[in-house]
PDB file of C-alpha atoms in Angstrom:
ATOM      1  CA  MET A   1      77.322 -16.186   6.039  1.00 48.00           C
ATOM      2  CA  SER A   2      79.974 -14.198   4.244  1.00 50.00           C
ATOM      3  CA  PRO A   3      80.065 -10.404   4.459  1.00 51.00           C
ATOM      4  CA  ASN A   4      79.286 -10.186   0.752  1.00 53.00           C
ATOM      5  CA  GLY A   5      76.217 -12.378   1.161  1.00 52.00           C
ATOM      6  CA  SER A   6      74.946 -10.289   4.051  1.00 51.00           C
ATOM      7  CA  ASP A   7      75.435  -7.131   1.983  1.00 51.00           C
ATOM      8  CA  ARG A   8      73.398  -8.555  -0.903  1.00 51.00           C
ATOM      9  CA  SER A   9      70.582  -9.661   1.388  1.00 52.00           C
ATOM     10  CA  SER A  10      70.459  -6.267   3.052  1.00 50.00           C
ATOM     11  CA  ARG A  11      70.188  -4.552  -0.326  1.00 52.00           C
ATOM     12  CA  ARG A  12      67.124  -6.525  -1.458  1.00 57.00           C
ATOM     13  CA  PRO A  13      64.554  -4.764   0.803  1.00 62.00           C
ATOM     14  CA  MET A  14      65.978  -1.410  -0.260  1.00 57.00           C
ATOM     15  CA  ARG A  15      65.649  -2.343  -3.932  1.00 60.00           C
ATOM     16  CA  ARG A  16      62.060  -3.471  -3.407  1.00 66.00           C
ATOM     17  CA  LYS A  17      61.213  -0.194  -1.685  1.00 65.00           C
ATOM     18  CA  LEU A  18      62.845   1.769  -4.492  1.00 61.00           C
ATOM     19  CA  LEU A  19      60.836  -0.170  -7.069  1.00 66.00           C
ATOM     20  CA  GLN A  20      57.614   0.495  -5.142  1.00 66.00           C
ATOM     21  CA  VAL A  21      58.356   4.215  -4.927  1.00 62.00           C
ATOM     22  CA  LEU A  22      59.093   4.430  -8.664  1.00 64.00           C
ATOM     23  CA  THR A  23      55.904   2.516  -9.485  1.00 68.00           C
ATOM     24  CA  ALA A  24      53.822   4.805  -7.289  1.00 63.00           C
ATOM     25  CA  GLY A  25      55.422   7.841  -8.946  1.00 60.00           C
ATOM     26  CA  VAL A  26      54.575   6.581 -12.425  1.00 57.00           C
ATOM     27  CA  VAL A  27      50.970   5.866 -11.389  1.00 56.00           C
ATOM     28  CA  LEU A  28      50.551   9.338  -9.870  1.00 53.00           C
ATOM     29  CA  ALA A  29      52.101  11.043 -12.887  1.00 53.00           C
ATOM     30  CA  THR A  30      49.876   9.223 -15.349  1.00 53.00           C
ATOM     31  CA  ALA A  31      46.735   9.563 -13.229  1.00 52.00           C
ATOM     32  CA  SER A  32      47.175  13.304 -12.686  1.00 51.00           C
ATOM     33  CA  GLY A  33      47.795  13.855 -16.389  1.00 48.00           C
ATOM     34  CA  CYS A  34      44.573  12.255 -17.599  1.00 53.00           C
ATOM     35  CA  SER A  35      42.741  15.602 -17.774  1.00 54.00           C
ATOM     36  CA  TYR A  36      45.529  17.286 -19.752  1.00 54.00           C
ATOM     37  CA  THR A  37      46.680  16.938 -23.318  1.00 64.00           C
ATOM     38  CA  TRP A  38      50.062  17.467 -24.907  1.00 61.00           C
ATOM     39  CA  GLU A  39      48.818  20.866 -26.083  1.00 68.00           C
ATOM     40  CA  ASP A  40      48.508  21.887 -22.407  1.00 69.00           C
ATOM     41  CA  PHE A  41      52.036  20.819 -21.507  1.00 73.00           C
ATOM     42  CA  PRO A  42      53.878  23.997 -22.653  1.00 73.00           C
ATOM     43  CA  ARG A  43      51.800  26.032 -20.163  1.00 71.00           C
ATOM     44  CA  LEU A  44      53.233  23.906 -17.322  1.00 75.00           C
ATOM     45  CA  GLY A  45      50.020  23.778 -15.318  1.00 77.00           C
ATOM     46  CA  MET A  46      48.770  27.271 -16.130  1.00 81.00           C
ATOM     47  CA  PRO A  47      45.242  27.679 -17.561  1.00 85.00           C
ATOM     48  CA  THR A  48      44.685  29.030 -21.067  1.00 87.00           C
ATOM     49  CA  PRO A  49      45.167  32.851 -20.995  1.00 88.00           C
ATOM     50  CA  VAL A  50      42.042  34.897 -21.754  1.00 90.00           C
ATOM     51  CA  THR A  51      43.462  38.444 -21.687  1.00 93.00           C
ATOM     52  CA  GLU A  52      46.039  40.363 -23.703  1.00 92.00           C
ATOM     53  CA  GLU A  53      48.204  40.744 -20.585  1.00 92.00           C
ATOM     54  CA  ALA A  54      48.167  37.113 -19.423  1.00 90.00           C
ATOM     55  CA  PRO A  55      50.778  35.846 -21.955  1.00 91.00           C
ATOM     56  CA  ILE A  56      53.334  38.110 -20.231  1.00 92.00           C
ATOM     57  CA  ILE A  57      52.820  36.139 -17.014  1.00 91.00           C
ATOM     58  CA  LEU A  58      52.834  32.835 -18.871  1.00 91.00           C
ATOM     59  CA  SER A  59      56.143  33.707 -20.530  1.00 91.00           C
ATOM     60  CA  LEU A  60      57.698  34.602 -17.158  1.00 90.00           C
ATOM     61  CA  TRP A  61      56.396  31.329 -15.695  1.00 91.00           C
ATOM     62  CA  GLN A  62      57.835  29.285 -18.554  1.00 91.00           C
ATOM     63  CA  GLY A  63      61.161  31.115 -18.391  1.00 90.00           C
ATOM     64  CA  SER A  64      61.426  30.490 -14.647  1.00 91.00           C
ATOM     65  CA  TRP A  65      60.790  26.787 -15.187  1.00 90.00           C
ATOM     66  CA  ALA A  66      63.405  26.670 -17.951  1.00 91.00           C
ATOM     67  CA  ALA A  67      65.982  28.350 -15.696  1.00 90.00           C
ATOM     68  CA  ALA A  68      65.102  25.990 -12.845  1.00 91.00           C
ATOM     69  CA  LEU A  69      65.407  22.985 -15.167  1.00 92.00           C
ATOM     70  CA  VAL A  70      68.844  24.023 -16.423  1.00 92.00           C
ATOM     71  CA  THR A  71      70.044  24.704 -12.879  1.00 90.00           C
ATOM     72  CA  GLY A  72      68.598  21.424 -11.630  1.00 92.00           C
ATOM     73  CA  VAL A  73      70.198  19.390 -14.421  1.00 94.00           C
ATOM     74  CA  LEU A  74      73.570  21.013 -13.730  1.00 91.00           C
ATOM     75  CA  VAL A  75      73.396  20.485  -9.957  1.00 91.00           C
ATOM     76  CA  TRP A  76      72.118  16.905 -10.150  1.00 94.00           C
ATOM     77  CA  GLY A  77      74.671  16.156 -12.858  1.00 93.00           C
ATOM     78  CA  LEU A  78      77.494  17.328 -10.617  1.00 89.00           C
ATOM     79  CA  ILE A  79      76.120  15.350  -7.687  1.00 91.00           C
ATOM     80  CA  LEU A  80      75.777  12.131  -9.705  1.00 92.00           C
ATOM     81  CA  TRP A  81      79.183  12.628 -11.308  1.00 90.00           C
ATOM     82  CA  SER A  82      80.761  13.046  -7.882  1.00 84.00           C
ATOM     83  CA  VAL A  83      78.947  10.011  -6.461  1.00 86.00           C
ATOM     84  CA  PHE A  84      79.832   7.796  -9.403  1.00 84.00           C
ATOM     85  CA  PHE A  85      83.420   8.772 -10.150  1.00 81.00           C
ATOM     86  CA  HIS A  86      84.520   9.346  -6.557  1.00 76.00           C
ATOM     87  CA  ARG A  87      82.824   6.401  -4.917  1.00 75.00           C
ATOM     88  CA  ARG A  88      84.890   4.239  -2.620  1.00 72.00           C
ATOM     89  CA  SER A  89      86.800   1.518  -4.427  1.00 72.00           C
ATOM     90  CA  ARG A  90      86.770  -2.061  -3.185  1.00 72.00           C
ATOM     91  CA  THR A  91      90.535  -2.300  -3.567  1.00 73.00           C
ATOM     92  CA  LYS A  92      91.553   1.187  -2.486  1.00 70.00           C
ATOM     93  CA  VAL A  93      90.554   2.274   0.993  1.00 69.00           C
ATOM     94  CA  GLU A  94      92.768   5.309   1.414  1.00 73.00           C
ATOM     95  CA  VAL A  95      91.224   8.751   1.829  1.00 73.00           C
ATOM     96  CA  PRO A  96      91.277  10.670  -1.472  1.00 69.00           C
ATOM     97  CA  PRO A  97      92.965  14.065  -1.716  1.00 74.00           C
ATOM     98  CA  GLN A  98      90.958  16.795   0.013  1.00 74.00           C
ATOM     99  CA  THR A  99      90.385  20.248  -1.499  1.00 74.00           C
ATOM    100  CA  ARG A 100      90.226  23.173   0.947  1.00 77.00           C
ATOM    101  CA  TYR A 101      90.144  26.924   0.600  1.00 79.00           C
ATOM    102  CA  ASN A 102      89.836  26.905  -3.174  1.00 82.00           C
ATOM    103  CA  MET A 103      89.081  30.556  -3.830  1.00 87.00           C
ATOM    104  CA  PRO A 104      88.031  30.202  -7.497  1.00 87.00           C
ATOM    105  CA  ILE A 105      85.484  27.494  -6.622  1.00 84.00           C
ATOM    106  CA  GLU A 106      84.149  29.433  -3.624  1.00 86.00           C
ATOM    107  CA  ALA A 107      83.854  32.577  -5.731  1.00 89.00           C
ATOM    108  CA  LEU A 108      81.990  30.579  -8.377  1.00 88.00           C
ATOM    109  CA  TYR A 109      79.529  29.257  -5.784  1.00 85.00           C
ATOM    110  CA  THR A 110      78.865  32.834  -4.689  1.00 90.00           C
ATOM    111  CA  VAL A 111      78.691  34.613  -8.043  1.00 93.00           C
ATOM    112  CA  VAL A 112      76.555  32.112  -9.980  1.00 89.00           C
ATOM    113  CA  PRO A 113      73.564  32.217  -7.550  1.00 90.00           C
ATOM    114  CA  LEU A 114      73.747  36.016  -7.509  1.00 93.00           C
ATOM    115  CA  ILE A 115      73.625  36.085 -11.305  1.00 92.00           C
ATOM    116  CA  ILE A 116      70.633  33.711 -11.371  1.00 90.00           C
ATOM    117  CA  VAL A 117      68.694  35.755  -8.796  1.00 91.00           C
ATOM    118  CA  SER A 118      69.557  39.031 -10.555  1.00 94.00           C
ATOM    119  CA  VAL A 119      68.310  37.772 -13.920  1.00 92.00           C
ATOM    120  CA  LEU A 120      65.057  36.499 -12.405  1.00 91.00           C
ATOM    121  CA  PHE A 121      64.597  39.793 -10.568  1.00 94.00           C
ATOM    122  CA  TYR A 122      65.142  41.806 -13.762  1.00 94.00           C
ATOM    123  CA  PHE A 123      62.524  39.937 -15.779  1.00 93.00           C
ATOM    124  CA  THR A 124      60.063  39.929 -12.870  1.00 92.00           C
ATOM    125  CA  ALA A 125      60.410  43.688 -12.329  1.00 94.00           C
ATOM    126  CA  ARG A 126      60.134  44.348 -16.079  1.00 94.00           C
ATOM    127  CA  ASP A 127      56.939  42.316 -16.459  1.00 92.00           C
ATOM    128  CA  GLU A 128      55.424  43.670 -13.243  1.00 92.00           C
ATOM    129  CA  SER A 129      55.857  47.214 -14.555  1.00 92.00           C
ATOM    130  CA  LYS A 130      53.994  46.291 -17.731  1.00 92.00           C
ATOM    131  CA  LEU A 131      51.171  44.545 -15.878  1.00 92.00           C
ATOM    132  CA  LEU A 132      50.580  47.408 -13.432  1.00 92.00           C
ATOM    133  CA  ALA A 133      50.842  50.208 -16.005  1.00 91.00           C
ATOM    134  CA  LEU A 134      47.641  52.271 -16.237  1.00 92.00           C
ATOM    135  CA  GLU A 135      46.315  54.251 -19.175  1.00 89.00           C
ATOM    136  CA  LYS A 136      45.309  57.880 -18.844  1.00 86.00           C
ATOM    137  CA  LYS A 137      41.690  57.236 -19.788  1.00 84.00           C
ATOM    138  CA  PRO A 138      40.484  53.639 -19.365  1.00 88.00           C
ATOM    139  CA  THR A 139      37.579  52.495 -21.501  1.00 90.00           C
ATOM    140  CA  HIS A 140      35.811  50.940 -18.511  1.00 93.00           C
ATOM    141  CA  THR A 141      36.282  51.247 -14.765  1.00 94.00           C
ATOM    142  CA  ILE A 142      34.979  48.731 -12.249  1.00 95.00           C
ATOM    143  CA  ASN A 143      35.404  49.086  -8.506  1.00 95.00           C
ATOM    144  CA  VAL A 144      35.786  45.608  -7.000  1.00 96.00           C
ATOM    145  CA  VAL A 145      34.720  45.605  -3.345  1.00 95.00           C
ATOM    146  CA  GLY A 146      35.839  42.732  -1.143  1.00 94.00           C
ATOM    147  CA  PHE A 147      34.029  42.010   2.110  1.00 94.00           C
ATOM    148  CA  GLN A 148      33.415  39.068   4.389  1.00 92.00           C
ATOM    149  CA  TRP A 149      32.231  36.852   2.706  1.00 92.00           C
ATOM    150  CA  SER A 150      31.544  37.848  -0.889  1.00 93.00           C
ATOM    151  CA  TRP A 151      32.155  40.482  -3.535  1.00 95.00           C
ATOM    152  CA  GLY A 152      30.519  43.630  -4.855  1.00 95.00           C
ATOM    153  CA  PHE A 153      31.070  45.253  -8.249  1.00 96.00           C
ATOM    154  CA  ASN A 154      30.568  48.963  -8.914  1.00 95.00           C
ATOM    155  CA  TYR A 155      30.350  49.585 -12.664  1.00 96.00           C
ATOM    156  CA  VAL A 156      31.509  53.206 -13.002  1.00 93.00           C
ATOM    157  CA  GLU A 157      29.749  53.749 -16.330  1.00 91.00           C
ATOM    158  CA  ASN A 158      27.620  56.373 -18.052  1.00 87.00           C
ATOM    159  CA  VAL A 159      24.758  53.931 -18.531  1.00 86.00           C
ATOM    160  CA  ASP A 160      22.162  56.336 -19.959  1.00 81.00           C
ATOM    161  CA  GLY A 161      24.620  58.186 -22.212  1.00 78.00           C
ATOM    162  CA  ASP A 162      23.839  61.580 -20.646  1.00 76.00           C
ATOM    163  CA  ALA A 163      26.936  63.329 -19.323  1.00 75.00           C
ATOM    164  CA  ALA A 164      24.846  65.566 -17.051  1.00 74.00           C
ATOM    165  CA  THR A 165      23.201  62.834 -14.972  1.00 77.00           C
ATOM    166  CA  GLY A 166      26.134  61.531 -12.948  1.00 70.00           C
ATOM    167  CA  VAL A 167      27.424  62.864  -9.650  1.00 70.00           C
ATOM    168  CA  LYS A 168      31.185  63.257  -9.541  1.00 72.00           C
ATOM    169  CA  PRO A 169      32.605  62.004  -7.313  1.00 73.00           C
ATOM    170  CA  PRO A 170      29.853  59.901  -5.707  1.00 82.00           C
ATOM    171  CA  LYS A 171      30.056  59.750  -1.911  1.00 86.00           C
ATOM    172  CA  GLU A 172      29.947  55.938  -1.930  1.00 89.00           C
ATOM    173  CA  LEU A 173      33.305  55.944  -3.699  1.00 88.00           C
ATOM    174  CA  ASP A 174      35.029  58.357  -1.308  1.00 87.00           C
ATOM    175  CA  ALA A 175      37.521  55.631  -0.360  1.00 87.00           C
ATOM    176  CA  ILE A 176      38.942  55.715  -3.892  1.00 89.00           C
ATOM    177  CA  PRO A 177      41.823  58.225  -4.289  1.00 88.00           C
ATOM    178  CA  GLN A 178      41.108  61.371  -6.241  1.00 86.00           C
ATOM    179  CA  ARG A 179      43.667  60.501  -8.899  1.00 87.00           C
ATOM    180  CA  TYR A 180      41.456  57.576  -9.933  1.00 89.00           C
ATOM    181  CA  ALA A 181      38.194  59.488  -9.470  1.00 86.00           C
ATOM    182  CA  ASP A 182      39.424  62.223 -11.815  1.00 85.00           C
ATOM    183  CA  GLN A 183      39.407  59.667 -14.610  1.00 87.00           C
ATOM    184  CA  PHE A 184      35.850  58.454 -14.107  1.00 88.00           C
ATOM    185  CA  PRO A 185      33.728  59.040 -17.232  1.00 85.00           C
ATOM    186  CA  GLU A 186      31.466  62.072 -17.323  1.00 83.00           C
ATOM    187  CA  GLY A 187      27.924  61.319 -16.226  1.00 81.00           C
ATOM    188  CA  ALA A 188      28.893  58.049 -14.533  1.00 84.00           C
ATOM    189  CA  GLU A 189      25.748  57.440 -12.518  1.00 85.00           C
ATOM    190  CA  GLY A 190      26.803  53.798 -12.398  1.00 90.00           C
ATOM    191  CA  VAL A 191      25.197  50.483 -11.568  1.00 93.00           C
ATOM    192  CA  TYR A 192      26.237  47.764  -9.169  1.00 93.00           C
ATOM    193  CA  ALA A 193      25.977  44.084  -8.363  1.00 93.00           C
ATOM    194  CA  VAL A 194      26.582  42.616  -4.928  1.00 93.00           C
ATOM    195  CA  GLY A 195      26.747  38.940  -4.080  1.00 89.00           C
ATOM    196  CA  THR A 196      26.260  36.512  -1.253  1.00 86.00           C
ATOM    197  CA  PRO A 197      28.175  33.274  -0.603  1.00 80.00           C
ATOM    198  CA  GLY A 198      25.104  31.209  -1.464  1.00 82.00           C
ATOM    199  CA  GLU A 199      24.501  32.879  -4.847  1.00 86.00           C
ATOM    200  CA  ARG A 200      25.111  30.881  -8.012  1.00 86.00           C
ATOM    201  CA  ASN A 201      25.620  31.667 -11.668  1.00 82.00           C
ATOM    202  CA  PRO A 202      22.358  30.763 -13.454  1.00 81.00           C
ATOM    203  CA  GLN A 203      24.128  29.444 -16.566  1.00 79.00           C
ATOM    204  CA  ASN A 204      26.576  26.966 -15.034  1.00 80.00           C
ATOM    205  CA  GLY A 205      25.650  26.783 -11.359  1.00 82.00           C
ATOM    206  CA  ASN A 206      29.061  27.985 -10.145  1.00 86.00           C
ATOM    207  CA  PRO A 207      28.886  29.684  -6.726  1.00 89.00           C
ATOM    208  CA  GLY A 208      29.249  33.408  -6.159  1.00 90.00           C
ATOM    209  CA  PRO A 209      28.162  36.608  -7.953  1.00 94.00           C
ATOM    210  CA  THR A 210      29.009  37.245 -11.603  1.00 94.00           C
ATOM    211  CA  LEU A 211      31.186  40.080 -12.888  1.00 95.00           C
ATOM    212  CA  TRP A 212      30.497  41.008 -16.534  1.00 96.00           C
ATOM    213  CA  LEU A 213      33.266  42.249 -18.835  1.00 96.00           C
ATOM    214  CA  PRO A 214      33.352  43.317 -22.513  1.00 96.00           C
ATOM    215  CA  LYS A 215      35.575  41.399 -24.896  1.00 95.00           C
ATOM    216  CA  GLY A 216      38.309  43.375 -26.640  1.00 93.00           C
ATOM    217  CA  GLU A 217      37.994  46.508 -24.465  1.00 94.00           C
ATOM    218  CA  LYS A 218      40.344  47.537 -21.682  1.00 94.00           C
ATOM    219  CA  VAL A 219      38.926  47.408 -18.175  1.00 95.00           C
ATOM    220  CA  ARG A 220      40.457  49.019 -15.099  1.00 95.00           C
ATOM    221  CA  PHE A 221      39.828  47.288 -11.779  1.00 96.00           C
ATOM    222  CA  ILE A 222      40.023  49.466  -8.675  1.00 95.00           C
ATOM    223  CA  LEU A 223      40.273  47.183  -5.644  1.00 95.00           C
ATOM    224  CA  THR A 224      38.951  48.230  -2.230  1.00 94.00           C
ATOM    225  CA  SER A 225      38.053  46.357   0.952  1.00 94.00           C
ATOM    226  CA  ARG A 226      35.509  46.975   3.685  1.00 92.00           C
ATOM    227  CA  ASP A 227      37.144  44.921   6.403  1.00 91.00           C
ATOM    228  CA  VAL A 228      40.269  42.758   6.027  1.00 94.00           C
ATOM    229  CA  ILE A 229      42.798  41.912   3.325  1.00 94.00           C
ATOM    230  CA  HIS A 230      41.372  39.902   0.430  1.00 96.00           C
ATOM    231  CA  SER A 231      42.893  39.019  -2.948  1.00 96.00           C
ATOM    232  CA  PHE A 232      41.161  39.393  -6.313  1.00 96.00           C
ATOM    233  CA  TRP A 233      42.045  36.417  -8.508  1.00 94.00           C
ATOM    234  CA  VAL A 234      40.448  35.488 -11.818  1.00 94.00           C
ATOM    235  CA  VAL A 235      42.129  32.164 -12.557  1.00 92.00           C
ATOM    236  CA  PRO A 236      42.626  32.427 -16.363  1.00 93.00           C
ATOM    237  CA  PHE A 237      43.848  36.035 -15.981  1.00 93.00           C
ATOM    238  CA  LEU A 238      46.992  34.389 -14.501  1.00 92.00           C
ATOM    239  CA  MET A 239      47.209  37.324 -12.104  1.00 90.00           C
ATOM    240  CA  LYS A 240      45.928  38.269  -8.671  1.00 92.00           C
ATOM    241  CA  LEU A 241      46.218  41.452  -6.655  1.00 94.00           C
ATOM    242  CA  ASP A 242      45.591  42.147  -2.976  1.00 94.00           C
ATOM    243  CA  VAL A 243      42.466  44.008  -1.854  1.00 94.00           C
ATOM    244  CA  ILE A 244      43.684  45.973   1.161  1.00 92.00           C
ATOM    245  CA  PRO A 245      41.612  48.078   3.594  1.00 91.00           C
ATOM    246  CA  GLY A 246      42.909  51.627   3.674  1.00 88.00           C
ATOM    247  CA  HIS A 247      44.952  51.173   0.506  1.00 89.00           C
ATOM    248  CA  THR A 248      43.821  51.130  -3.128  1.00 91.00           C
ATOM    249  CA  ASN A 249      45.303  48.825  -5.761  1.00 92.00           C
ATOM    250  CA  ALA A 250      44.472  48.931  -9.473  1.00 93.00           C
ATOM    251  CA  PHE A 251      45.312  47.095 -12.672  1.00 94.00           C
ATOM    252  CA  GLU A 252      43.957  46.801 -16.205  1.00 94.00           C
ATOM    253  CA  VAL A 253      43.201  43.906 -18.533  1.00 95.00           C
ATOM    254  CA  THR A 254      41.725  43.435 -21.986  1.00 95.00           C
ATOM    255  CA  PRO A 255      39.652  40.232 -22.254  1.00 95.00           C
ATOM    256  CA  THR A 256      40.216  38.324 -25.496  1.00 95.00           C
ATOM    257  CA  ARG A 257      37.888  35.352 -25.156  1.00 94.00           C
ATOM    258  CA  GLU A 258      34.188  35.112 -24.401  1.00 94.00           C
ATOM    259  CA  GLY A 259      33.013  32.694 -21.747  1.00 93.00           C
ATOM    260  CA  THR A 260      32.405  32.322 -18.035  1.00 93.00           C
ATOM    261  CA  PHE A 261      35.457  31.896 -15.825  1.00 94.00           C
ATOM    262  CA  ARG A 262      35.987  31.298 -12.136  1.00 93.00           C
ATOM    263  CA  GLY A 263      37.412  33.718  -9.632  1.00 94.00           C
ATOM    264  CA  LYS A 264      38.183  33.485  -5.944  1.00 94.00           C
ATOM    265  CA  CYS A 265      39.799  35.190  -2.996  1.00 94.00           C
ATOM    266  CA  ALA A 266      43.448  34.125  -2.809  1.00 93.00           C
ATOM    267  CA  GLU A 267      44.158  35.567   0.652  1.00 93.00           C
ATOM    268  CA  LEU A 268      43.157  33.769   3.853  1.00 93.00           C
ATOM    269  CA  CYS A 269      40.651  36.290   5.192  1.00 91.00           C
ATOM    270  CA  GLY A 270      38.775  34.428   7.908  1.00 91.00           C
ATOM    271  CA  VAL A 271      36.586  31.474   8.724  1.00 93.00           C
ATOM    272  CA  ASP A 272      34.530  31.575   5.488  1.00 91.00           C
ATOM    273  CA  HIS A 273      37.393  32.448   3.164  1.00 93.00           C
ATOM    274  CA  SER A 274      36.651  29.381   1.021  1.00 91.00           C
ATOM    275  CA  ARG A 275      33.178  30.757   0.213  1.00 91.00           C
ATOM    276  CA  MET A 276      34.502  33.980  -1.345  1.00 93.00           C
ATOM    277  CA  LEU A 277      34.000  32.794  -4.910  1.00 94.00           C
ATOM    278  CA  PHE A 278      32.770  34.668  -7.964  1.00 95.00           C
ATOM    279  CA  ASN A 279      32.388  34.297 -11.721  1.00 94.00           C
ATOM    280  CA  VAL A 280      33.602  36.443 -14.604  1.00 95.00           C
ATOM    281  CA  LYS A 281      31.457  36.484 -17.731  1.00 95.00           C
ATOM    282  CA  VAL A 282      33.127  37.928 -20.835  1.00 96.00           C
ATOM    283  CA  VAL A 283      30.653  38.959 -23.537  1.00 96.00           C
ATOM    284  CA  SER A 284      30.525  41.212 -26.568  1.00 96.00           C
ATOM    285  CA  PRO A 285      30.603  44.982 -25.918  1.00 95.00           C
ATOM    286  CA  GLU A 286      26.974  45.232 -27.056  1.00 95.00           C
ATOM    287  CA  ARG A 287      25.847  42.536 -24.618  1.00 96.00           C
ATOM    288  CA  TYR A 288      27.858  44.208 -21.864  1.00 95.00           C
ATOM    289  CA  GLN A 289      26.081  47.528 -22.370  1.00 94.00           C
ATOM    290  CA  GLN A 290      22.759  45.682 -22.390  1.00 94.00           C
ATOM    291  CA  HIS A 291      23.633  44.071 -19.069  1.00 95.00           C
ATOM    292  CA  LEU A 292      24.341  47.472 -17.514  1.00 94.00           C
ATOM    293  CA  LYS A 293      20.897  48.635 -18.593  1.00 93.00           C
ATOM    294  CA  GLU A 294      19.364  45.478 -17.138  1.00 94.00           C
ATOM    295  CA  LEU A 295      20.955  46.259 -13.775  1.00 94.00           C
ATOM    296  CA  ALA A 296      19.556  49.794 -13.971  1.00 92.00           C
ATOM    297  CA  GLU A 297      16.087  48.433 -14.752  1.00 92.00           C
ATOM    298  CA  LYS A 298      16.319  46.241 -11.645  1.00 92.00           C
ATOM    299  CA  GLY A 299      16.923  49.363  -9.560  1.00 92.00           C
ATOM    300  CA  GLN A 300      20.608  48.627  -8.977  1.00 92.00           C
ATOM    301  CA  THR A 301      21.678  52.170  -9.841  1.00 90.00           C
ATOM    302  CA  GLY A 302      24.353  54.107  -8.031  1.00 89.00           C
ATOM    303  CA  PHE A 303      27.093  52.390  -6.058  1.00 91.00           C
ATOM    304  CA  ILE A 304      27.626  50.320  -2.955  1.00 92.00           C
ATOM    305  CA  PRO A 305      30.110  51.743  -0.396  1.00 92.00           C
ATOM    306  CA  SER A 306      33.575  50.973  -1.670  1.00 90.00           C
ATOM    307  CA  GLY A 307      35.259  50.426   1.665  1.00 86.00           C
ATOM    308  CA  ILE A 308      37.655  51.922   4.171  1.00 83.00           C
ATOM    309  CA  GLU A 309      39.078  55.314   3.284  1.00 76.00           C
ATOM    310  CA  GLN A 310      42.765  55.461   2.539  1.00 74.00           C
ATOM    311  CA  THR A 311      45.026  55.864   5.526  1.00 69.00           C
ATOM    312  CA  ASP A 312      47.528  58.726   5.632  1.00 67.00           C
ATOM    313  CA  PRO A 313      50.591  56.448   5.234  1.00 67.00           C
ATOM    314  CA  ALA A 314      49.059  54.854   2.139  1.00 65.00           C
ATOM    315  CA  ARG A 315      48.065  58.230   0.716  1.00 63.00           C
ATOM    316  CA  ASN A 316      51.501  59.737   1.303  1.00 61.00           C
ATOM    317  CA  ALA A 317      53.287  56.753  -0.224  1.00 61.00           C
ATOM    318  CA  GLU A 318      51.510  57.118  -3.559  1.00 62.00           C
ATOM    319  CA  THR A 319      52.351  59.498  -6.363  1.00 55.00           C
ATOM    320  CA  ASN A 320      49.991  62.234  -7.447  1.00 48.00           C
ATOM    321  CA  LYS A 321      50.024  61.027 -11.032  1.00 47.00           C
ATOM    322  CA  LEU A 322      49.261  57.714 -12.643  1.00 50.00           C
TER     323      LEU A 322
END
């Protein structure tokens, strides 16, 4: 058999494998896209935002994908151009001219990645500053307590409307830094809800306790832990933040859409990490206030212990002002 014939026969299995791989890729792409519509495509896998702050994250996500796409097209274009135009000729077997120590090209390879990383860093730092900015007086404050293996929610609210009934600061919230406690509302006697892994939302059957939020009003979350590091993640918020023992994190959101949404712990925190689920129910401000009164009527007044008190390194690393 001639060399050319042997080459053609050896290429056939490779072509068949390539065809099989392409077919499998098409099947996977179409099968995974059945639950999505073309309206979902611009979000590039992200859920529909349900807070005023979430579009900032979505924009950063889309911009990162656009930058990656442009970079990928350029790199793959150069690779394919080099493979196609500099492939070995059947008639010419000599080694082509070699390029070494080309300072302009080497400088380009160094500067361009630095520019790309710097631009991504700038937009990330800019958006992070916006997302973690805190107002002087939040409309609502909720202390989210993470523990193995569920969640507790302290609603720091003046439920009865009497500014003289609350104790400030309550001893159960001693782990929260004073700079946050100074901004608790007057008369915040508070109510709480605490969950178990086996609890389920009565409306939809989703596992975990339910955190209630008012639509259209800013809510500050103060995150504390009783044991290990957890991570507070409400999926359609497009944002998660660590819940660290001995260190307090906080952020604010304004819900824009009513409904019940899923949340989970996004930090591997132990053997039952997968059971640390919860729900977020966004309702009207009137229904939210009614829910607080319902918790009070059930006897769930006051607060559950918020967690481990701040360590000295964490306290010293933080500023005295918000």
